[in-house]
Coordinates of N, CA, C and O in Angstrom, one line a residue:
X1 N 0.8 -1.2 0.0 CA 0.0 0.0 0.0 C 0.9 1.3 0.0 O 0.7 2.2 -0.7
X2 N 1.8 1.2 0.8 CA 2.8 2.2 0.7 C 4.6 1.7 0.9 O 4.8 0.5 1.2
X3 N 5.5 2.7 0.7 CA 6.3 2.8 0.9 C 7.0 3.5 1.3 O 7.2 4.4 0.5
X4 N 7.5 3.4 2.6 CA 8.9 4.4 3.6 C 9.9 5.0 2.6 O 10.8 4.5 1.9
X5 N 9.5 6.1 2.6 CA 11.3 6.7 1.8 C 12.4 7.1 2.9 O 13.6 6.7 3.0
X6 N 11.7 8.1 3.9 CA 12.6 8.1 5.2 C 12.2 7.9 6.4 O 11.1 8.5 6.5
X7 N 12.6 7.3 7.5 CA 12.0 7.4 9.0 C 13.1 8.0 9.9 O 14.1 7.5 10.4
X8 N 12.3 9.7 9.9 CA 13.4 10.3 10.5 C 12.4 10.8 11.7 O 12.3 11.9 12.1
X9 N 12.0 9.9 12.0 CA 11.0 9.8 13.7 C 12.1 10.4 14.4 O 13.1 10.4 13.9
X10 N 12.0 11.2 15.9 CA 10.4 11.9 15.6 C 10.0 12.9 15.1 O 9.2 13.7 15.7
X11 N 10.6 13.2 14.0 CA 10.5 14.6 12.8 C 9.6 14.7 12.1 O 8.8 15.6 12.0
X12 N 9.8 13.4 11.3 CA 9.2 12.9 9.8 C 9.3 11.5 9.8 O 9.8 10.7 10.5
X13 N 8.4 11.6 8.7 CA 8.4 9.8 8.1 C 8.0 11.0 6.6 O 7.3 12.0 6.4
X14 N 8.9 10.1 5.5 CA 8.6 10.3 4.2 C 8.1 9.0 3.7 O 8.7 7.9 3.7
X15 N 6.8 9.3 3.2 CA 6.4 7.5 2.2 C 5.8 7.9 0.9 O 5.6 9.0 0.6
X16 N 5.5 7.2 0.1 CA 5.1 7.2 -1.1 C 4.2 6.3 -1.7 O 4.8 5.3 -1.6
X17 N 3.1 6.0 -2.1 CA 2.1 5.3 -2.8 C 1.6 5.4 -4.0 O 1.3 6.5 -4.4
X18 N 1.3 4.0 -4.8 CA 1.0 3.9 -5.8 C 0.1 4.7 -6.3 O -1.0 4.7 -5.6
X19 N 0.2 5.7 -7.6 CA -0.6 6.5 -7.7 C -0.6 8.2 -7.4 O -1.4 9.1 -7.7
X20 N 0.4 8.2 -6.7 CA 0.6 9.3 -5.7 C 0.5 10.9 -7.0 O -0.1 12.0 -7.1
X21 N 1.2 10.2 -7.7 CA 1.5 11.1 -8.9 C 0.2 12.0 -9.4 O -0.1 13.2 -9.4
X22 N -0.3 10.9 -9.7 CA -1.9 10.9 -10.3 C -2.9 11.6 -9.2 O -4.0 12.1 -9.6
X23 N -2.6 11.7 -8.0 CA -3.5 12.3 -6.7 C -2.9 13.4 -7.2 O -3.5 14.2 -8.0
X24 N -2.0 13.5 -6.8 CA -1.8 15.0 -6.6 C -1.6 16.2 -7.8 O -1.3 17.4 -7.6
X25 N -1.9 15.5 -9.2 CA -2.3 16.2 -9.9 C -3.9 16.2 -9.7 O -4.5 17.3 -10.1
X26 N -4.9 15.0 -9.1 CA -6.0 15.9 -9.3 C -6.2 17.2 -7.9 O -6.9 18.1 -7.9
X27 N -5.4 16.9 -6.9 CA -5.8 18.1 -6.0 C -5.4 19.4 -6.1 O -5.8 20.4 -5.5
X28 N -4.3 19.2 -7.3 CA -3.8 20.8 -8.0 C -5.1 21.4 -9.3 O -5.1 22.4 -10.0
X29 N -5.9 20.2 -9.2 CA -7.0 20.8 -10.3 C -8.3 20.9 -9.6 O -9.4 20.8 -10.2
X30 N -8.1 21.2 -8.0 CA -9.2 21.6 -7.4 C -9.7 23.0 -7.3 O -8.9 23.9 -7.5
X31 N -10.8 23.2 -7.0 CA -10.8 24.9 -6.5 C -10.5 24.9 -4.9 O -10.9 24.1 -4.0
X32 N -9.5 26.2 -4.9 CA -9.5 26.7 -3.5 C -10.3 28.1 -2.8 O -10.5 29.2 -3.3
X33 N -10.5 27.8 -1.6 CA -11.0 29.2 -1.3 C -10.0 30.2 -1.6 O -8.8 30.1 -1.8
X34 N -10.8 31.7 -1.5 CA -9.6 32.3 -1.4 C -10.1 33.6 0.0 O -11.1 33.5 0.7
X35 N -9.1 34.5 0.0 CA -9.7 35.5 0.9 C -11.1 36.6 0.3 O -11.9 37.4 0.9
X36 N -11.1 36.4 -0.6 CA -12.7 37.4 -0.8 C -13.4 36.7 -0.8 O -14.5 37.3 -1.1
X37 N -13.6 35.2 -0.5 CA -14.8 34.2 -0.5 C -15.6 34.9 0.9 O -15.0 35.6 1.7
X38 N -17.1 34.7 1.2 CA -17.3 35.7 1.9 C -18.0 33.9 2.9 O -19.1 33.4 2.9
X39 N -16.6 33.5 3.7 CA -17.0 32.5 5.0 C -15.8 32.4 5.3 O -14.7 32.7 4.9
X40 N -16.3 31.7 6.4 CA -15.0 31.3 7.5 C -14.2 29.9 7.3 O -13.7 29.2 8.3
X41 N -14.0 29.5 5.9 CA -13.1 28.7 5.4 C -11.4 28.9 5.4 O -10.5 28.0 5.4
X42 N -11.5 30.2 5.4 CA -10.3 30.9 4.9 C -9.8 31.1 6.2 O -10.3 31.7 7.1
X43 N -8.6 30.5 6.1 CA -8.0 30.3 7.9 C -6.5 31.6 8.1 O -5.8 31.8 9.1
X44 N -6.3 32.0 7.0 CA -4.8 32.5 7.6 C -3.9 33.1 6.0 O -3.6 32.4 5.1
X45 N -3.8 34.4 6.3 CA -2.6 35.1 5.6 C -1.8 36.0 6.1 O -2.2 37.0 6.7
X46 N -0.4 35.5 5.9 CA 0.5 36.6 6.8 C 1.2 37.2 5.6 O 0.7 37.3 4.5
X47 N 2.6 37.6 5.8 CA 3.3 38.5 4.7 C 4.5 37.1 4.2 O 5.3 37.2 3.2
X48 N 4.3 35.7 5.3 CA 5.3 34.9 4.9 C 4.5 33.7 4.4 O 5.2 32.7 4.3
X49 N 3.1 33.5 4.1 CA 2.5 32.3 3.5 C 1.2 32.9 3.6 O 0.9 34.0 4.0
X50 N 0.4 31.9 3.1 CA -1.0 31.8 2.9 C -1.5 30.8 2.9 O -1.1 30.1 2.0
X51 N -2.4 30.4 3.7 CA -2.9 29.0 3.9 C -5.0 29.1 3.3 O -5.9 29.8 3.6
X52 N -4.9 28.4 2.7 CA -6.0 28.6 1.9 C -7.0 27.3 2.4 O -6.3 26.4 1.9
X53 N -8.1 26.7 2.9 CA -8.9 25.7 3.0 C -9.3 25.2 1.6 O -8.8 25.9 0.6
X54 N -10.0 24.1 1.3 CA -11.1 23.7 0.7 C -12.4 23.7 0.7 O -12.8 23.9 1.8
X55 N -13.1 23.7 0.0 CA -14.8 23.6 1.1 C -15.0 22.1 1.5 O -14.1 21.2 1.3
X56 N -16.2 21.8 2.2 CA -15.9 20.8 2.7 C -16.0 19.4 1.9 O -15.4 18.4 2.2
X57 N -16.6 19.6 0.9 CA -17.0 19.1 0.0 C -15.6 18.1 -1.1 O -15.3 17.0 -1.5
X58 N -14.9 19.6 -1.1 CA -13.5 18.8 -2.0 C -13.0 18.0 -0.8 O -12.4 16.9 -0.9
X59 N -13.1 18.6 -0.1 CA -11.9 17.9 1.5 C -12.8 16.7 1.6 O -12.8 16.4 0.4
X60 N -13.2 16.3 1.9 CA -13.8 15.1 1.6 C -13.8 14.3 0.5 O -14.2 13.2 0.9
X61 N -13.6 14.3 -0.5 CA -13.0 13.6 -2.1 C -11.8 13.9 -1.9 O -11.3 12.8 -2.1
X62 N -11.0 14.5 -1.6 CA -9.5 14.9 -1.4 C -9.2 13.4 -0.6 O -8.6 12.4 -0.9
X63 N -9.8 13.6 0.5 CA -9.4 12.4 1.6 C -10.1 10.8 1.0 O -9.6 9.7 1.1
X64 N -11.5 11.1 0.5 CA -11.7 9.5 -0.1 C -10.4 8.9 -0.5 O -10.0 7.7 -0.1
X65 N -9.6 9.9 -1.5 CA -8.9 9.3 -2.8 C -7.9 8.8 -2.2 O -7.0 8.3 -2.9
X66 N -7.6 8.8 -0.7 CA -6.2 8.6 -0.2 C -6.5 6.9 -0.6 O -7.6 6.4 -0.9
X67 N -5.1 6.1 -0.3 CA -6.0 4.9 -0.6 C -5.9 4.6 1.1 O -7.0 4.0 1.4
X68 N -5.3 4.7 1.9 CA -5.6 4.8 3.7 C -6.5 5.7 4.2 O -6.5 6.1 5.4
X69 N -7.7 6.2 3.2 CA -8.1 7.3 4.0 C -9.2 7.0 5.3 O -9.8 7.9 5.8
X70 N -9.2 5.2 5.7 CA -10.1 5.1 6.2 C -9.5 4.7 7.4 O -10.1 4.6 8.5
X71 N -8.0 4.3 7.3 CA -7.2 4.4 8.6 C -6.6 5.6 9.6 O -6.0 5.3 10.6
X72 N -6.8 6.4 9.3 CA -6.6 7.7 10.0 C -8.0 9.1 9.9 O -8.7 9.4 9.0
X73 N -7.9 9.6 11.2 CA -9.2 10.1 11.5 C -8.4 11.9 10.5 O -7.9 12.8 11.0
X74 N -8.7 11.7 9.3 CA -8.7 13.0 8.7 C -9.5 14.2 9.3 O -10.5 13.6 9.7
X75 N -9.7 15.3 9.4 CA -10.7 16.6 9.6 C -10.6 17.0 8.4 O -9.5 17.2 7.7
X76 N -11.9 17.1 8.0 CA -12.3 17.5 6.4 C -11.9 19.3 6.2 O -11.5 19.9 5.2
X77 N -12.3 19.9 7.8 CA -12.2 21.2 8.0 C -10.7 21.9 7.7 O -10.6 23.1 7.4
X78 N -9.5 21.0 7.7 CA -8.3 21.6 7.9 C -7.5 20.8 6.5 O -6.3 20.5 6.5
X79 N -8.2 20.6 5.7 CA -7.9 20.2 4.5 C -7.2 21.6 3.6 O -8.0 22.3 2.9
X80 N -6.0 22.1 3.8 CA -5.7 23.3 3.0 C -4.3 23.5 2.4 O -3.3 22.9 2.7
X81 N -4.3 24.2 1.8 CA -2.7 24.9 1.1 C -1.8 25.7 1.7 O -2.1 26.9 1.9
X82 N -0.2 25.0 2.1 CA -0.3 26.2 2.8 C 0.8 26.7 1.7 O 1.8 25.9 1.4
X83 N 0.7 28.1 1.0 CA 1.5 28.3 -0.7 C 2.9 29.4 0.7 O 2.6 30.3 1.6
X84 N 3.9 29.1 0.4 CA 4.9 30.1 0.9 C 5.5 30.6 -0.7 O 5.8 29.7 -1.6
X85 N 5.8 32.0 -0.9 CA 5.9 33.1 -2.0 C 7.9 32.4 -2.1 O 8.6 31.6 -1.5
X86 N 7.9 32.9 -2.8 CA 9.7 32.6 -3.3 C 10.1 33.6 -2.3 O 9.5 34.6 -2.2
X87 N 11.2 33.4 -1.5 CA 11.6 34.3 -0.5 C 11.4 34.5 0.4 O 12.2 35.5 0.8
X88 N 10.7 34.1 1.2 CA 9.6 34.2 2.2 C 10.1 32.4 3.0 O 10.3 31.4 2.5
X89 N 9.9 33.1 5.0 CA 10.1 31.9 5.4 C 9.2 32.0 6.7 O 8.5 33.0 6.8
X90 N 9.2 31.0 7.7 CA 8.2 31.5 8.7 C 9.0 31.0 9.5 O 9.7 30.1 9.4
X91 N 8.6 32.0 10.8 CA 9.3 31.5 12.0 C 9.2 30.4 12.6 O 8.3 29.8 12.2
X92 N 10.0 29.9 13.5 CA 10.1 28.9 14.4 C 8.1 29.0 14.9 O 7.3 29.9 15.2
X93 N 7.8 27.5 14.9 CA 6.1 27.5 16.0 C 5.8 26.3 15.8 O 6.3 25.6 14.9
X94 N 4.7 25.8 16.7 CA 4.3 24.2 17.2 C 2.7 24.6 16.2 O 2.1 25.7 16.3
X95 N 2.3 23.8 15.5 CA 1.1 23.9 14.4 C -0.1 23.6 16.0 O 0.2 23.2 17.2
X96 N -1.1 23.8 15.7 CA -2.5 23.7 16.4 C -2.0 23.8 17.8 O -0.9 23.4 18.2
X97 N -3.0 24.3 18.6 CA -2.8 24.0 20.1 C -3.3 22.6 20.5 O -3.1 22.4 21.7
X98 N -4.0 21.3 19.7 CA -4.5 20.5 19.8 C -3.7 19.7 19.0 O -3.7 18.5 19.2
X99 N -2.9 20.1 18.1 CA -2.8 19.0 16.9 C -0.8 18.4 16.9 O 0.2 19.1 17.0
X100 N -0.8 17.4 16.7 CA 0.6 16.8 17.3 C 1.2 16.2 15.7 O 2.4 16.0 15.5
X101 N 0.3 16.0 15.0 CA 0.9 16.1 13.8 C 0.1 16.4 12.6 O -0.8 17.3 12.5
X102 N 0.5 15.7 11.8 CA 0.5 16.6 10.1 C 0.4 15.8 9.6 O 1.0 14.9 10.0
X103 N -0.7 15.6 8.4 CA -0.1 15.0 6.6 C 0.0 15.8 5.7 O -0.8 16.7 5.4
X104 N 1.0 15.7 5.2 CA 1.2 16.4 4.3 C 2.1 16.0 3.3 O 3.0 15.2 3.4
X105 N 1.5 17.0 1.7 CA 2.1 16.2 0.3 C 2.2 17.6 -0.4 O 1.3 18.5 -0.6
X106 N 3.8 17.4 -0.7 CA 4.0 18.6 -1.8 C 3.1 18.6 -2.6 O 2.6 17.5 -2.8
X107 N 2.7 19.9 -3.4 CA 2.0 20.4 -4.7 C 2.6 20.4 -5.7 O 2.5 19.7 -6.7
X108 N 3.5 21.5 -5.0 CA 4.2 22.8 -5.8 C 5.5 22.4 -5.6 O 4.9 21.5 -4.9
X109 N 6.7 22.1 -5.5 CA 8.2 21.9 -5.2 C 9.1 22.2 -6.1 O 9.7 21.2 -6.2
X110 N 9.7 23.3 -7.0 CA 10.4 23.0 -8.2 C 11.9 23.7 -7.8 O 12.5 24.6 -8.3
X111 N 12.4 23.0 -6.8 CA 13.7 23.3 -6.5 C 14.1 22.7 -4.9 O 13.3 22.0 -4.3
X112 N 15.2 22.9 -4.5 CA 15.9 22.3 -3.8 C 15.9 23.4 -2.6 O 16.5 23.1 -1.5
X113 N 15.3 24.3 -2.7 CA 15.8 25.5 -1.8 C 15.3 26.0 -0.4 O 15.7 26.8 0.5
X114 N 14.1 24.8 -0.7 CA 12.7 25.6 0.8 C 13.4 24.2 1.8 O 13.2 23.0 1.7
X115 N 14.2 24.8 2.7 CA 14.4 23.9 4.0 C 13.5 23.9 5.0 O 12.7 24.8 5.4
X116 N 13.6 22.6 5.4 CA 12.4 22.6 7.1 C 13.3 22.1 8.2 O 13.8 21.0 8.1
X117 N 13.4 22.7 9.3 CA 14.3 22.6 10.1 C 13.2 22.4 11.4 O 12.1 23.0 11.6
X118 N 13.8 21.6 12.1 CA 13.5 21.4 13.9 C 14.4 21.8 14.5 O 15.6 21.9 14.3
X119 N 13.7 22.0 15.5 CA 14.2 22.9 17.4 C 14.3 22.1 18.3 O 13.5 21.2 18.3
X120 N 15.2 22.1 19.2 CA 14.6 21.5 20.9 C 14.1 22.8 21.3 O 14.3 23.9 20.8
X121 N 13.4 22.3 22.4 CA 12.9 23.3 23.6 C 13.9 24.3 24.1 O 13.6 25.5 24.1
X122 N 15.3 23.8 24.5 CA 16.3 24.8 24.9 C 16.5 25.5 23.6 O 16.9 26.6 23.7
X123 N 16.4 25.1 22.5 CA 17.2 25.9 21.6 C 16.2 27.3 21.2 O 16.6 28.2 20.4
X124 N 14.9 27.4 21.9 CA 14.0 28.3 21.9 C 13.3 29.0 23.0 O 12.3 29.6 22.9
X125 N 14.1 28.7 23.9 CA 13.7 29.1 25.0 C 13.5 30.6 25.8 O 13.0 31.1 26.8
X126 N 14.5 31.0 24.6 CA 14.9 32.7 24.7 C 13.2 32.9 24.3 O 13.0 33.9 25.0
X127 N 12.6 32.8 24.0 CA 11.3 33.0 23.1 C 9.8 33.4 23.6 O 9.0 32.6 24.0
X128 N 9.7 34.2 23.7 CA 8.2 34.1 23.8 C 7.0 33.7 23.0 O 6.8 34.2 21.8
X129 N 6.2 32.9 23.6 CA 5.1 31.9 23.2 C 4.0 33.1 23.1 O 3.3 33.6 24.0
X130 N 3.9 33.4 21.5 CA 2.7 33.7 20.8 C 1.3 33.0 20.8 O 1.4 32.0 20.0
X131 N 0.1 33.0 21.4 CA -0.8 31.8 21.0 C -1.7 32.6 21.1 O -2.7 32.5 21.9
X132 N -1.5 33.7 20.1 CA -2.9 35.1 19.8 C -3.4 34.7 18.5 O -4.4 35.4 18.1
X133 N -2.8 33.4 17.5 CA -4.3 33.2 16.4 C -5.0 31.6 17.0 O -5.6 30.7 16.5
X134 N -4.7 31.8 18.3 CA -5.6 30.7 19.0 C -5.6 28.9 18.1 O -6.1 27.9 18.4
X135 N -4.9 29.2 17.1 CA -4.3 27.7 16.8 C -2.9 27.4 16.3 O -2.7 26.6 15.4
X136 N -2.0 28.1 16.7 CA -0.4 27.7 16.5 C 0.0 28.4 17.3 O -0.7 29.3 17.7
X137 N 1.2 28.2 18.0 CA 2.6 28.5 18.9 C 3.3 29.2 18.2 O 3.5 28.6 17.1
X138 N 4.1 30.7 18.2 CA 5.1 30.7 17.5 C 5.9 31.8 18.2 O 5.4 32.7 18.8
X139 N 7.3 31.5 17.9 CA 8.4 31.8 18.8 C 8.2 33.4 17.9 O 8.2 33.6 16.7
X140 N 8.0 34.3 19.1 CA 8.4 35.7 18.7 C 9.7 36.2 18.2 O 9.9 36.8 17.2
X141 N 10.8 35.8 19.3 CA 12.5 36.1 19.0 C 13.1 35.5 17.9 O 14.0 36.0 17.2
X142 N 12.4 34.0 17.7 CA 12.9 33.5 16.2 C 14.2 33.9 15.8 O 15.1 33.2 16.0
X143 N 14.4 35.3 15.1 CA 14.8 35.4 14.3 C 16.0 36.8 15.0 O 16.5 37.7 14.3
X144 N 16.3 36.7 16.4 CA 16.6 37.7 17.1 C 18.0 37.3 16.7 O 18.8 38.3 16.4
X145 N 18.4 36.1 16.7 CA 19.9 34.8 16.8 C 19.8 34.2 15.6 O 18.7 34.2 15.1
X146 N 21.0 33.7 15.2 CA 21.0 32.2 14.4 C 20.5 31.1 15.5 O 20.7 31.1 16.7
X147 N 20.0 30.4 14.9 CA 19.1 28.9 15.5 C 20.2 27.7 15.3 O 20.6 27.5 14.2
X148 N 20.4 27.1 16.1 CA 21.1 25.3 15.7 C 19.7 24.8 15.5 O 18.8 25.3 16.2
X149 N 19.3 23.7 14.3 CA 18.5 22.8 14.4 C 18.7 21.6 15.1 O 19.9 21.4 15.6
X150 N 17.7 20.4 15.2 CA 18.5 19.0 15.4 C 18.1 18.5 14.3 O 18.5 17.3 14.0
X151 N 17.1 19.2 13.4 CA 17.1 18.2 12.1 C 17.0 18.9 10.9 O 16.4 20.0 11.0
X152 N 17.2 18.7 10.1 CA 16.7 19.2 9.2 C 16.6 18.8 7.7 O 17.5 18.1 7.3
X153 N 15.8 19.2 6.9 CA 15.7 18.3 5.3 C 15.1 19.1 4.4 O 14.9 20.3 4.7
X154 N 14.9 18.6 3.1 CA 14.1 19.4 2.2 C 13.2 18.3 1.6 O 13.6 17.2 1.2
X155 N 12.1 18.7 1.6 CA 10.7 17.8 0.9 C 11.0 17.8 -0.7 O 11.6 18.7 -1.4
X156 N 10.5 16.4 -1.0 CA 10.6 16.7 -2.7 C 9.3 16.1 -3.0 O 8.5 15.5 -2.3
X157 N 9.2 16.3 -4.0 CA 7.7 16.2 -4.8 C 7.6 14.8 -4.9 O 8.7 14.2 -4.9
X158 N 6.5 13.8 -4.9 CA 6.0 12.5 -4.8 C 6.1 12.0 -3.5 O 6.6 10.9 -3.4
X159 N 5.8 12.9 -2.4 CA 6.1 12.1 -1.3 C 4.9 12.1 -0.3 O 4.0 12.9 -0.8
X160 N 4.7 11.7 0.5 CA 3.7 11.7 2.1 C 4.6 11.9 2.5 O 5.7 11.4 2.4
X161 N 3.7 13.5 3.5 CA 4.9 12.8 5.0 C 3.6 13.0 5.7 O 2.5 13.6 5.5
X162 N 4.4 12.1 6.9 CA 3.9 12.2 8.5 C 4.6 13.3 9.1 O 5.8 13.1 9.4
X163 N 4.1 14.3 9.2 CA 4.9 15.9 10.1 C 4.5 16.0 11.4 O 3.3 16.1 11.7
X164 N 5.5 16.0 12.4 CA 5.4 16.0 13.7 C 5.6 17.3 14.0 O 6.8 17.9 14.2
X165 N 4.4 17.9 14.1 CA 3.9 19.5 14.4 C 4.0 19.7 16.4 O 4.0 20.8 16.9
X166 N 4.0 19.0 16.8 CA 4.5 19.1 18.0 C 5.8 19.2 18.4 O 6.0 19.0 19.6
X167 N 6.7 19.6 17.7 CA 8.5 20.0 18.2 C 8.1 21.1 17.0 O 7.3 21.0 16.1
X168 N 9.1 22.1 17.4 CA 9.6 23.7 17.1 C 10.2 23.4 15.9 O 11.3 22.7 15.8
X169 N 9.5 24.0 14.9 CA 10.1 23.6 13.4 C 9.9 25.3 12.9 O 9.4 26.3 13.5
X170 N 10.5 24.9 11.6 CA 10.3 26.3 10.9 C 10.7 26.1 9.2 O 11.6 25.2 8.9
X171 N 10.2 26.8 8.3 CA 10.6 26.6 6.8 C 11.2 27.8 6.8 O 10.8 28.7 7.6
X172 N 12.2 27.8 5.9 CA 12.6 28.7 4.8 C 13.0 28.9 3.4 O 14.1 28.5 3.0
X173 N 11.9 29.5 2.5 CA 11.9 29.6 1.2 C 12.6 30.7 0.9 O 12.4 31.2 -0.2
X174 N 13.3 31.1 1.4 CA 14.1 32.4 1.4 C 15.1 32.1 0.4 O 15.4 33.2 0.0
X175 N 15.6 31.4 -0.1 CA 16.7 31.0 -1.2 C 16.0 30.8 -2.7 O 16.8 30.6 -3.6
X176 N 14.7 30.7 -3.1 CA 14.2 30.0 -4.0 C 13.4 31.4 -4.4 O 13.1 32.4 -3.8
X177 N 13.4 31.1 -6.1 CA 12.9 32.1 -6.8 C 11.1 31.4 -7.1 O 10.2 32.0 -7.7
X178 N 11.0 29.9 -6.4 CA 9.3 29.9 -6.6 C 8.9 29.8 -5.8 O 9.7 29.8 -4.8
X179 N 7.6 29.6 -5.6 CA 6.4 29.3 -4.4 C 6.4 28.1 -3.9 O 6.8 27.3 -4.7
X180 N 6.1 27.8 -2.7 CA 6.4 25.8 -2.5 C 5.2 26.0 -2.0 O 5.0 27.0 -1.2
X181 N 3.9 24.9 -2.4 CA 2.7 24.6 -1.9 C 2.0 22.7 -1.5 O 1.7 21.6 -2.1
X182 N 2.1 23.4 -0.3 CA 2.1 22.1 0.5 C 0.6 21.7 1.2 O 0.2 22.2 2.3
X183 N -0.1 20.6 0.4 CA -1.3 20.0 1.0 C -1.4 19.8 2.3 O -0.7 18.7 2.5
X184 N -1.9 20.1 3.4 CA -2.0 20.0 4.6 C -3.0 19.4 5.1 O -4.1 19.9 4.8
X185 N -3.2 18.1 5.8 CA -4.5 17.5 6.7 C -4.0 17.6 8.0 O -4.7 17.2 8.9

């Protein structure tokens, strides 16, 4: 059903499945909300990404097509894109105040350049804990110091991962002349 590319527990797991190709060109030929849609689909734009929903409707065929989609408890609601601009990176932060991990499958990838790096707790400790959009953590000072990570990689296109949104991560598209857009459940 699938295949392990990497088990870099407890960071990531990269895997891949039959077909994958073929998914994820149909979820690039979906519609997305956008910000003038007039509801509360549309979860988040800052100056370093844009995270866009589905309605519930695609998120729900989005998740049928997985071929596991009946072994893990998907939310139809948090079915979204999150597109980061060429240049653009986001700070150090822990995703949901409830949520401990991630799926997630490149869109968009056409370079080598958007890194994702992890934190320990001490290495962020200088920090004050933001939790004013009431669903993510994110380190204010971030960007006060250079950061040591303990891990770090670059996603490539045809992959699953399992994202462990519970330890202090952060991207940076800051080297890359395109957009990297990344399917989020």
């Amino acid at each position: 059903m699938y295949t392990i590319i990497e088990d870099a527990s407890p960071y990531y797991i990269t895997f891949t499945f039959p077909g994958i190709e073929d998914y994820i060109e149909y979820v690039n030929q979906q519609p997305l909300y956008n910000n003038n849609d007039n509801n509360d689909i549309f979860r988040g734009k800052t100056n370093d990404y844009t995270q866009i929903n589905y309605s519930v409707e695609i998120a729900q065929d989005i998740i049928s097509r997985l071929p596991f989609s009946k072994l893990f408890n998907f939310k139809t609601e948090r079915v979204a894109v999150l597109d980061t601009p060429a240049g653009n990176k986001i700070r150090g932060h822990k995703d949901g105040l409830w949520t401990k991990c991630s799926y997630n499958i490149p869109l968009k990838i056409s370079d080598d350049k958007c890194v994702t790096t992890w934190y320990t707790e001490e290495e962020l400790s200088d920090c004050t804990v933001d939790t004013s959009t009431g669903y993510s953590r994110g380190a204010l000072e971030f960007y006060v110091r250079p950061r040591t990570p303990i891990k770090t990689t670059t996603f490539r296109p045809g992959e699953f991962i399992l994202f462990n949104t519970d330890i202090w991560h952060a991207w940076d598209n800051s080297q890359s002349t395109h957009n990297r857009r990344i399917l989020t459940f």
